[in-house]
XYZ file of C-alpha atoms in Angstrom:
695
model
C 0.000 0.000 0.000
C 1.439 3.351 -1.045
C 0.508 6.672 0.563
C 0.761 9.927 -1.442
C -0.067 13.314 0.023
C -0.677 16.390 -2.162
C -0.578 19.991 -0.959
C -2.935 22.850 -1.791
C -0.982 24.163 -4.783
C -0.921 20.631 -6.211
C -4.739 20.555 -6.427
C -5.413 24.254 -7.039
C -6.852 23.875 -10.544
C -8.338 21.330 -12.922
C -4.979 21.015 -14.656
C -3.297 20.414 -11.308
C -5.845 17.749 -10.343
C -5.293 15.980 -13.666
C -1.548 16.079 -13.020
C -2.120 14.539 -9.568
C -4.157 11.701 -11.056
C -1.412 11.065 -13.611
C 1.059 10.628 -10.752
C -1.377 8.438 -8.828
C -2.088 6.373 -11.935
C 1.583 5.399 -12.181
C 1.622 4.470 -8.484
C -1.475 2.286 -8.965
C 0.491 0.281 -11.490
C 2.610 -0.943 -8.574
C 0.220 -1.192 -5.612
C -2.969 0.089 -4.001
C -2.802 3.774 -3.088
C -4.066 6.068 -0.358
C -4.229 9.664 -1.649
C -4.305 12.290 1.113
C -5.052 15.844 -0.011
C -5.061 19.343 1.406
C -7.688 21.937 0.530
C -7.040 23.917 -2.662
C -4.578 26.745 -2.109
C -6.066 29.724 -0.263
C -9.178 27.807 0.796
C -8.211 27.262 4.448
C -7.444 30.956 4.964
C -10.805 31.842 3.414
C -12.607 29.358 5.672
C -10.863 30.730 8.764
C -12.160 34.189 7.810
C -15.664 32.766 7.286
C -15.463 31.164 10.709
C -14.667 34.505 12.308
C -17.313 36.414 10.375
C -19.491 34.737 7.756
C -19.516 36.665 4.468
C -21.912 35.394 1.820
C -20.024 37.019 -1.050
C -16.712 35.506 0.092
C -18.339 32.098 0.449
C -19.852 32.381 -3.032
C -16.483 33.333 -4.486
C -14.837 30.322 -2.862
C -17.620 28.046 -4.064
C -17.245 29.445 -7.591
C -13.558 28.454 -7.570
C -14.519 24.853 -6.880
C -17.272 24.861 -9.493
C -14.746 26.274 -11.964
C -12.485 23.281 -11.352
C -15.457 20.947 -11.772
C -16.401 22.620 -15.053
C -12.983 21.813 -16.493
C -12.855 18.243 -15.132
C -16.353 16.923 -15.857
C -19.032 16.989 -18.538
C -22.737 16.187 -18.731
C -24.341 14.270 -15.887
C -21.007 13.796 -14.115
C -20.543 17.566 -13.952
C -24.085 18.068 -12.652
C -23.567 15.449 -9.936
C -20.223 16.957 -8.873
C -21.714 20.470 -8.800
C -24.617 19.244 -6.676
C -22.312 17.530 -4.195
C -20.106 20.590 -3.753
C -23.130 22.874 -3.410
C -24.521 20.590 -0.690
C -21.179 20.684 1.143
C -21.065 24.488 0.973
C -24.616 24.657 2.329
C -23.539 22.335 5.132
C -20.494 24.517 5.798
C -22.638 27.670 6.017
C -24.893 26.006 8.608
C -22.027 24.486 10.623
C -20.761 25.963 13.902
C -18.245 28.713 13.150
C -15.350 26.734 14.637
C -16.003 23.813 12.263
C -16.104 25.762 8.985
C -12.359 25.473 8.568
C -12.689 21.666 8.403
C -14.571 21.700 5.088
C -11.754 22.646 2.684
C -10.342 19.134 2.467
C -13.850 17.717 2.046
C -14.352 19.915 -1.025
C -11.054 18.968 -2.679
C -11.117 15.227 -1.964
C -14.718 14.782 -3.080
C -13.826 16.310 -6.454
C -10.671 14.184 -6.753
C -12.503 10.970 -5.838
C -15.236 11.660 -8.396
C -12.722 12.430 -11.123
C -10.799 9.230 -10.398
C -14.047 7.252 -10.648
C -14.866 8.760 -14.065
C -11.482 7.512 -15.281
C -12.438 3.950 -14.395
C -10.458 3.697 -11.158
C -12.015 1.635 -8.346
C -11.997 4.360 -5.690
C -13.274 4.760 -2.132
C -13.478 7.998 -0.173
C -12.349 7.781 3.466
C -13.759 10.143 6.090
C -10.791 11.236 8.195
C -13.182 12.742 10.726
C -14.209 9.209 11.679
C -10.834 7.520 11.270
C -8.261 9.909 12.749
C -8.544 10.403 16.505
C -6.390 13.285 17.629
C -3.902 12.226 20.281
C -4.676 8.500 20.047
C -2.437 6.850 17.440
C -3.361 3.296 18.401
C -7.085 3.897 17.869
C -6.374 5.817 14.663
C -4.267 2.984 13.240
C -6.930 0.426 14.089
C -9.729 2.413 12.427
C -7.713 3.150 9.262
C -6.551 -0.454 8.909
C -10.106 -1.758 9.300
C -11.497 0.737 6.734
C -8.863 -0.185 4.155
C -9.017 -3.945 4.679
C -12.813 -4.002 4.432
C -12.752 -2.438 0.971
C -11.586 -3.894 -2.296
C -10.863 -0.457 -3.791
C -7.567 0.199 -5.543
C -7.512 3.880 -4.653
C -8.534 5.497 -1.369
C -8.965 9.274 -1.219
C -8.784 10.828 2.240
C -8.931 14.440 3.438
C -5.909 15.601 5.397
C -5.874 18.138 8.252
C -9.187 17.064 9.809
C -9.867 14.589 12.606
C -12.028 14.123 15.694
C -11.151 14.353 19.363
C -11.691 11.684 22.006
C -15.320 12.787 22.371
C -15.973 12.490 18.647
C -16.072 16.244 18.006
C -14.644 17.356 14.664
C -11.291 19.145 14.981
C -8.097 19.786 13.035
C -4.482 18.667 13.329
C -3.184 22.237 12.980
C -1.889 24.236 10.013
C 0.196 21.898 7.885
C -1.668 18.985 9.451
C -2.292 17.216 6.147
C 1.326 15.988 6.237
C 0.650 14.540 9.684
C -2.567 12.923 8.427
C -0.613 11.223 5.650
C 2.018 10.000 8.142
C -0.727 8.437 10.280
C -2.239 6.686 7.244
C 1.215 5.445 6.178
C 2.022 4.089 9.647
C -1.421 2.470 9.945
C -1.082 0.420 6.735
C 2.672 -0.179 6.972
C 3.446 1.664 3.737
C 6.956 1.113 2.336
C 7.345 4.904 2.134
C 5.373 8.144 2.441
C 5.396 10.511 -0.527
C 4.636 14.188 0.133
C 4.084 16.106 -3.114
C 4.547 19.882 -2.945
C 5.371 22.785 -5.272
C 9.124 22.749 -4.552
C 11.797 20.143 -5.355
C 12.105 18.681 -1.855
C 13.558 20.201 1.290
C 16.123 22.815 0.352
C 19.227 24.175 2.042
C 17.244 27.355 2.794
C 13.881 28.835 1.951
C 14.243 29.669 -1.776
C 12.043 32.736 -1.226
C 14.789 34.091 1.024
C 17.811 32.544 -0.678
C 17.253 32.096 -4.447
C 20.420 29.974 -4.741
C 19.116 27.346 -2.286
C 19.433 23.775 -3.557
C 17.659 20.512 -2.868
C 18.983 18.286 -0.063
C 19.023 14.823 -1.604
C 18.816 12.893 1.667
C 18.675 13.578 5.379
C 17.907 11.848 8.642
C 14.581 11.997 10.479
C 16.274 14.069 13.183
C 17.660 16.590 10.694
C 14.246 16.915 9.038
C 12.647 17.435 12.438
C 15.221 20.095 13.343
C 14.659 21.928 10.040
C 10.875 21.825 10.506
C 10.933 22.879 14.152
C 13.177 25.855 13.394
C 11.035 27.254 10.606
C 11.398 25.208 7.387
C 7.832 25.074 6.045
C 8.054 22.250 3.504
C 7.430 19.631 6.191
C 5.077 19.823 9.194
C 7.181 18.830 12.236
C 4.737 16.290 13.836
C 4.822 14.322 10.552
C 8.219 12.886 11.424
C 7.244 11.056 14.631
C 4.856 8.361 13.254
C 7.077 7.601 10.258
C 10.284 7.561 12.298
C 8.741 5.181 14.850
C 7.562 2.863 12.053
C 10.809 3.230 10.082
C 8.969 4.527 7.010
C 11.092 6.740 4.699
C 9.575 10.042 3.560
C 10.038 11.445 0.085
C 9.398 15.141 -0.574
C 8.698 15.575 -4.307
C 7.608 18.306 -6.707
C 4.166 17.767 -8.286
C 5.106 20.111 -11.133
C 8.319 18.200 -11.911
C 7.635 14.557 -10.960
C 10.925 13.284 -12.366
C 13.012 16.109 -10.924
C 14.969 16.512 -7.708
C 13.517 15.322 -4.404
C 14.491 14.689 -0.778
C 14.541 11.333 1.008
C 14.168 11.343 4.797
C 15.153 8.113 6.527
C 17.101 6.572 9.389
C 20.341 6.826 7.424
C 22.615 9.789 8.057
C 22.873 12.651 5.608
C 25.775 12.523 3.194
C 26.023 16.326 2.992
C 29.630 17.475 2.908
C 30.867 18.655 6.291
C 27.760 17.434 8.058
C 25.848 20.653 7.539
C 22.281 20.161 6.323
C 20.622 23.526 5.830
C 19.439 26.842 7.236
C 16.052 27.535 8.811
C 14.659 30.656 10.421
C 11.629 31.779 12.374
C 10.381 34.762 14.342
C 10.940 34.514 18.099
C 9.647 37.544 19.962
C 11.113 40.651 18.373
C 14.036 38.759 16.824
C 14.634 36.458 13.893
C 16.135 33.177 15.062
C 18.396 31.423 12.558
C 19.437 27.791 12.903
C 22.275 26.102 11.025
C 21.264 22.452 11.130
C 24.105 19.931 11.244
C 26.759 18.397 13.418
C 27.682 21.450 15.519
C 31.421 21.239 14.906
C 33.509 24.021 16.414
C 34.566 25.374 13.031
C 30.910 26.138 12.395
C 30.851 28.624 15.250
C 33.928 30.389 13.945
C 32.724 30.407 10.339
C 29.339 31.874 11.276
C 30.955 34.573 13.397
C 33.485 35.604 10.750
C 30.940 35.467 7.906
C 28.413 37.679 9.677
C 31.120 40.076 10.871
C 32.493 40.441 7.314
C 28.954 41.156 6.095
C 28.413 43.838 8.746
C 25.524 41.929 10.357
C 25.042 42.266 14.117
C 24.052 38.987 15.785
C 23.283 37.541 19.187
C 25.209 34.847 21.089
C 25.908 31.611 19.198
C 24.612 28.535 20.996
C 24.838 24.811 20.218
C 21.731 22.679 20.589
C 21.260 19.079 19.385
C 24.130 19.470 16.967
C 22.766 22.745 15.564
C 24.031 26.301 15.903
C 21.408 28.888 16.783
C 21.595 32.667 17.013
C 19.363 35.687 16.469
C 19.465 38.841 14.363
C 17.178 41.808 13.838
C 14.284 40.871 11.501
C 15.465 43.430 8.938
C 18.793 41.552 8.651
C 17.336 38.033 8.481
C 17.489 37.542 4.709
C 20.886 39.162 4.399
C 22.244 36.844 7.106
C 20.692 33.760 5.477
C 22.183 34.627 2.081
C 25.643 35.276 3.554
C 25.669 32.001 5.499
C 24.311 30.040 2.572
C 27.167 31.285 0.401
C 29.633 30.286 3.096
C 28.312 26.813 3.890
C 26.415 25.565 0.829
C 27.640 27.247 -2.332
C 30.735 25.774 -3.882
C 31.055 28.905 -6.014
C 29.668 32.359 -5.527
C 26.978 32.130 -8.169
C 23.752 33.990 -7.498
C 20.495 32.931 -9.088
C 18.003 35.449 -10.470
C 14.453 34.175 -10.879
C 12.438 35.800 -13.675
C 8.756 35.797 -14.640
C 8.002 37.149 -18.136
C 4.583 38.618 -18.921
C 4.000 38.981 -22.643
C 4.655 36.530 -25.452
C 5.030 38.927 -28.361
C 8.214 39.724 -30.242
C 9.980 41.308 -27.249
C 9.036 38.507 -24.847
C 10.221 35.898 -27.340
C 13.471 37.756 -27.999
C 14.163 38.120 -24.275
C 13.547 34.415 -23.627
C 15.860 33.400 -26.457
C 18.488 35.908 -25.341
C 18.471 34.574 -21.765
C 19.084 31.082 -23.126
C 21.723 32.138 -25.659
C 23.728 34.352 -23.295
C 23.535 32.177 -20.156
C 27.175 30.952 -20.259
C 28.529 34.438 -20.926
C 26.357 36.066 -18.250
C 27.363 33.389 -15.748
C 31.053 33.861 -16.496
C 31.075 37.664 -16.549
C 28.597 38.501 -13.787
C 28.407 35.413 -11.573
C 24.627 35.372 -12.084
C 22.386 32.613 -13.380
C 18.991 33.569 -14.812
C 16.078 31.150 -14.352
C 12.762 31.735 -16.104
C 10.240 30.359 -13.610
C 7.150 31.466 -15.521
C 6.053 32.962 -18.815
C 2.579 33.728 -20.087
C -0.050 35.990 -21.543
C -3.797 36.433 -21.044
C -4.657 32.944 -22.319
C -1.788 30.591 -21.618
C 1.170 30.246 -19.293
C 3.946 27.898 -18.240
C 5.546 27.613 -14.814
C 8.391 25.494 -13.486
C 9.945 25.952 -10.035
C 13.201 24.490 -11.352
C 13.308 26.845 -14.358
C 11.876 26.624 -17.870
C 14.034 25.650 -20.820
C 14.259 28.793 -23.024
C 14.822 26.696 -26.145
C 11.604 24.661 -25.817
C 9.191 26.983 -24.028
C 7.656 28.360 -27.231
C 6.727 24.884 -28.436
C 4.851 24.094 -25.215
C 3.252 27.454 -24.469
C 0.370 27.495 -27.011
C -1.143 24.338 -25.508
C -0.681 25.467 -21.898
C -4.092 27.091 -21.469
C -4.294 28.853 -18.098
C -7.250 28.927 -15.749
C -5.637 31.491 -13.479
C -4.502 34.993 -14.534
C -0.741 35.082 -15.008
C -0.138 37.786 -12.411
C -2.244 35.912 -9.829
C -0.190 32.754 -10.311
C 3.038 34.748 -10.042
C 1.849 36.316 -6.785
C 1.104 32.847 -5.461
C 4.260 30.976 -6.445
C 7.044 33.538 -6.912
C 9.934 33.466 -4.455
C 10.720 36.781 -2.841
C 13.508 38.520 -4.707
C 12.292 37.383 -8.121
C 11.876 39.833 -11.019
C 8.615 40.373 -12.911
C 9.263 41.496 -16.501
C 6.410 43.310 -18.260
C 6.827 42.851 -22.015
C 3.140 43.485 -22.707
C 1.384 46.513 -24.146
C -1.394 46.237 -21.554
C -2.895 49.492 -20.325
C -3.876 48.121 -16.905
C -1.238 45.581 -15.835
C 0.535 48.381 -13.953
C -2.324 48.250 -11.436
C -0.765 45.008 -10.148
C 2.775 46.380 -9.900
C 2.265 47.453 -6.285
C 0.928 44.004 -5.327
C 3.953 42.373 -6.926
C 6.421 44.736 -5.271
C 4.727 44.400 -1.877
C 5.323 40.639 -2.152
C 9.032 41.251 -2.690
C 9.273 41.149 -6.492
C 11.213 43.743 -8.446
C 9.841 44.911 -11.796
C 11.462 45.560 -15.162
C 9.070 47.012 -17.728
C 9.267 47.742 -21.442
C 5.568 48.694 -21.428
C 5.396 52.471 -21.694
C 1.621 52.367 -21.209
C 2.313 51.220 -17.652
C 4.543 54.214 -16.940
C 2.690 56.978 -18.818
C 0.061 57.172 -16.095
C -1.226 59.895 -13.739
C 1.533 61.185 -11.504
C -0.114 60.142 -8.241
C -0.204 56.532 -9.460
C 3.391 56.705 -10.645
C 4.612 58.158 -7.336
C 2.677 55.492 -5.402
C 4.482 52.775 -7.364
C 7.847 54.374 -6.629
C 6.966 54.624 -2.929
C 5.934 50.970 -2.841
C 9.212 49.935 -4.445
C 11.199 51.873 -1.852
C 9.250 50.576 1.131
C 9.439 46.980 -0.126
C 13.168 47.214 -0.811
C 12.790 46.283 -4.494
C 13.430 48.113 -7.765
C 11.257 49.360 -10.626
C 13.272 49.785 -13.839
C 11.917 50.864 -17.225
C 14.820 52.029 -19.362
C 13.357 50.364 -22.476
C 10.199 52.488 -22.383
C 11.931 55.531 -23.886
C 14.856 54.624 -26.116
C 14.791 50.845 -26.604
C 18.433 49.853 -26.028
C 19.617 53.451 -25.561
C 20.581 54.300 -21.918
C 18.448 57.440 -21.838
C 16.852 57.306 -18.395
C 20.014 56.020 -16.748
C 22.040 58.876 -18.213
C 19.517 61.520 -17.154
C 19.260 60.000 -13.677
C 23.026 60.033 -13.193
C 23.095 63.753 -13.860
C 20.212 64.642 -11.571
C 21.571 62.373 -8.824
C 24.733 64.513 -8.775
C 22.606 67.667 -8.457
C 23.103 68.718 -12.054
C 20.123 70.747 -13.297
C 18.462 69.695 -16.548
C 17.811 72.745 -18.719
C 16.199 70.962 -21.666
C 15.602 67.580 -23.222
C 14.946 67.080 -26.925
C 13.790 63.580 -27.768
C 13.482 62.309 -31.335
C 11.939 58.992 -30.320
C 9.195 58.228 -32.836
C 10.661 55.445 -34.980
C 7.621 55.563 -37.245
C 7.859 59.251 -38.077
C 11.663 59.177 -38.335
C 11.364 56.515 -41.017
C 8.538 58.246 -42.895
C 9.980 61.768 -42.769
C 13.351 60.513 -44.010
C 11.796 58.811 -47.057
C 9.271 61.606 -47.588
C 12.047 64.139 -48.003
C 13.117 62.315 -51.165
C 9.757 63.232 -52.738
C 9.213 59.815 -54.356
C 5.970 58.799 -52.649
C 3.015 60.349 -50.869
C 2.955 60.611 -47.085
C -0.068 58.283 -46.929
C 1.623 55.564 -49.011
C 4.750 55.717 -46.843
C 2.580 55.499 -43.744
C 0.759 52.446 -45.084
C 4.108 50.805 -45.915
C 5.310 51.446 -42.347
C 2.111 49.934 -40.980
C 2.546 46.831 -43.132
C 6.116 46.508 -41.822
C 4.854 46.578 -38.228
C 6.450 49.924 -37.353
C 3.208 51.657 -36.394
C 0.485 51.056 -33.867
C -2.491 49.030 -35.136
C -4.119 52.405 -35.766
C -1.322 54.611 -37.183
C -3.141 57.753 -36.055
C -1.760 57.052 -32.579
C 1.713 57.658 -33.993
C 0.763 60.719 -36.041
C -1.097 62.229 -33.105
C 2.101 61.982 -31.066
C 0.699 59.700 -28.373
C 3.645 57.317 -28.535
C 6.111 60.204 -28.237
C 3.944 61.744 -25.528
C 4.187 58.610 -23.398
C 7.967 58.675 -23.735
C 8.164 62.365 -22.891
C 5.844 61.872 -19.923
C 8.075 59.115 -18.602
C 11.054 61.458 -18.995
C 9.390 64.498 -17.489
C 6.179 63.435 -15.695
C 4.619 66.519 -17.265
C 3.515 67.264 -20.874
C 2.053 70.295 -22.635
C 1.358 71.112 -26.278
C 1.229 68.211 -28.741
C 1.151 68.750 -32.522
C -0.950 66.187 -34.392
C -0.291 65.410 -38.048
C -3.825 64.061 -38.468
C -6.385 66.536 -39.903
C -9.315 66.993 -37.445
C -11.824 65.476 -39.879
C -9.901 62.180 -39.991
C -9.666 61.404 -36.279
C -12.706 59.137 -36.002
C -13.271 57.675 -39.454
C -12.339 54.151 -40.577
C -8.754 53.387 -41.573
C -9.401 53.232 -45.313
C -11.250 56.546 -45.172
C -8.354 57.920 -43.139
C -5.815 56.903 -45.789
C -7.983 58.362 -48.556
C -8.235 61.610 -46.603
C -4.471 61.684 -46.102
C -3.981 61.364 -49.861
C -6.287 64.368 -50.322
C -4.256 66.273 -47.727
C -0.990 65.478 -49.526
C -0.468 69.003 -50.966
C -0.665 70.668 -47.557
C 1.473 67.941 -45.953
C 4.115 68.350 -48.646
C 4.197 72.100 -48.072
C 4.490 71.599 -44.313
C 6.945 68.682 -44.128
C 9.371 68.921 -47.057
C 12.955 70.084 -46.244
C 13.583 73.814 -46.300
C 17.021 74.359 -47.738
C 19.433 72.489 -45.473
C 16.786 72.289 -42.732
C 15.285 68.814 -42.218
C 11.973 68.034 -40.477
C 12.098 66.012 -37.250
C 9.221 65.084 -34.958
C 10.634 66.212 -31.608
C 9.422 65.963 -28.019
C 10.881 68.908 -26.081
C 11.091 69.609 -22.365
C 12.473 73.042 -21.421
C 13.083 74.732 -18.095
C 10.533 77.476 -17.505
C 10.356 78.832 -13.920
C 7.177 80.756 -14.747
C 4.913 77.672 -14.885
C 3.971 74.978 -12.338
C 6.688 72.328 -11.827
C 9.162 74.578 -13.636
C 9.168 72.946 -17.077
C 7.195 73.370 -20.282
C 6.752 70.618 -22.827
C 5.765 70.337 -26.470
C 5.727 67.718 -29.203
C 5.709 68.457 -32.920
C 7.606 69.104 -36.155
C 10.843 71.075 -35.850
C 13.232 71.902 -38.670
C 16.860 71.373 -37.669
C 20.097 72.286 -39.414
C 23.407 70.429 -39.850
C 24.615 71.701 -36.471
C 21.800 69.855 -34.671
C 22.528 66.274 -33.436
C 19.238 65.011 -34.925
C 20.011 66.293 -38.439
C 21.868 63.109 -39.451
C 19.321 60.609 -38.125
C 18.050 58.084 -40.636
C 15.598 55.201 -40.723
C 14.294 54.284 -37.272
C 17.146 55.844 -35.321
C 16.366 57.708 -32.097
C 18.193 60.540 -30.386
C 17.897 62.283 -27.040
C 19.736 65.558 -26.446
C 20.133 66.649 -22.816
C 21.378 70.136 -21.917
C 22.299 70.770 -18.294
C 23.722 73.503 -16.094
C 27.023 71.733 -15.343
C 28.060 70.957 -18.913
C 28.748 73.438 -21.726
C 27.967 70.844 -24.412
C 24.828 68.730 -24.645
C 24.785 65.023 -23.878
C 23.703 63.254 -27.071
C 22.417 59.672 -26.908
C 21.591 58.248 -30.317
C 21.263 54.916 -32.054
C 18.818 52.331 -33.327
C 15.408 52.740 -31.733
C 13.422 49.809 -33.095
C 13.677 46.039 -32.850
C 12.669 43.305 -30.463
C 16.232 42.159 -29.788
C 17.331 45.703 -29.011
C 14.511 46.031 -26.488
C 15.327 42.600 -25.076
C 18.966 43.537 -24.588
C 17.946 46.634 -22.642
C 15.554 44.587 -20.494
C 18.318 42.080 -19.799
C 20.594 44.927 -18.751
C 17.909 46.203 -16.356
C 17.599 42.708 -14.890
C 21.332 42.254 -14.347
C 22.440 45.679 -13.155
């Protein structure tokens, strides 16, 4: 008899449930199986809130999540029956005593799983842990479980974790994380050869990967080491789980549901083979301090190494004490992560290679180019910077891929189209991303920026090439900046103005040294640069050149957005946070008509356009966004966007094709700073994004 336990993230969606049943199906090929499951992720917290104060809307939302899973798993009469069963359970939950509402989450999830297994032709029986698990009485629990299993001929048993009854038969729980303990009791009761605990991480790691991105999987460890890690704050394993399995001599495997053939941890009576006897780092809050524990053999050199490492890093720490072979000390909570990273480098990293976890939103040309570039440049980046980039997730509004061990950049685009997502990409990132990861916005969404603060508050930094997310009202922009500062993360968006050109960085360096910007001239409309350059030759009408640029993908879907200066306006707004007069090249009568009518109207307007836009002697037309110091107006700067004719002495005179240029004049320097170069291309944008990620 095999016992497999699955956590909340492992059953959080229909896709996840199907993945669980795939894993269980392989196990059934070897023996009968007991499947113990947690509630779907977030359900227990919601039920705790409903127990404190019942909220009908919150309950309906939670119920809708379960019905959504059912909708994807079942059809026809089977779906109707599953919906009816879940609705009845939610009605029962609403009528239950407030203290018992929290016990329903595992009932919801396991009923769905059991039904789905039955529809796939598996002989399945659902076990009621409320009647089988007696809290505090292992002997009675074992007897009840053994009798229930032996009296059934089922191949698969599905049992809710976390819930039990007390000696008086009253429903209760085994505590947060108690589903692991439930599974250990089932395994001990039936004498399972091993207990498998399936989570969303590749086993127990040398540190919490949310705190230390370079943490690695511990391949094997003793029961005692696992208990020490759990008791001192490691959250992958619930500490009471160890006792029943250790007493029965049952090994525990901690595996990753999302990478079944990947790395995992084996916990058994054998000693760990970790070099030097050190197992890992765990931490927890104790009073007003953060207590850190280095789990291992407590050798004297460990004391000295910890002391010297923390001293070199400038981290103040409390007395070092030895306890059960471990070394324990405390630091201020604000220094906890810094201390963990420093000690992990010292004790568990053979080379000082830091890992950077990345989530990419947007699967267009820039997102694709960035993914390919991360894969292509990995060896060079590793060698030159000591950093290893891991893409943990990539997606758009309809599909997404996630892998806690890192996606393969060379194969992700083959798999992505079929990876339909039930959960919005940002929501999944918020749920699974380790703290310290980077969220890269390669979309052109006008509202994704509304989630930036949520992401940063969770400890994720943001790199954006989406100028729509930065050209927003100032109070929203300043709130994002404040959130980034308070969360200790960064918000970088160099690509939003000049593609691969270091425009914002250059301007920021000057202002950070108290230099005063007198003016900024930005020729940053690739579309109009291209058209004006060709138009000057007089070989084609403005409208025909515009249509050609649209066909080549240089314009917005509606090219009027380029001619009206909105693209340049966004860039100027990001530079200045203030914009004034904007010159539109679209006649007023053509603003709201269809595109074909617009092009016809532009052909009719050709004579006036030619008079307005053709070169004047050695003066060439450039569409320029200008910011100039003007103490007479609010905020001290005036701004305008429109056609300017420039002579050979002007840095923008020689621009051709889709080149961009930004000219910055400041008080400290007699000559302007000129930043110019190619301003269009997915790989150029990707290179700038990669620079923002690495710097």
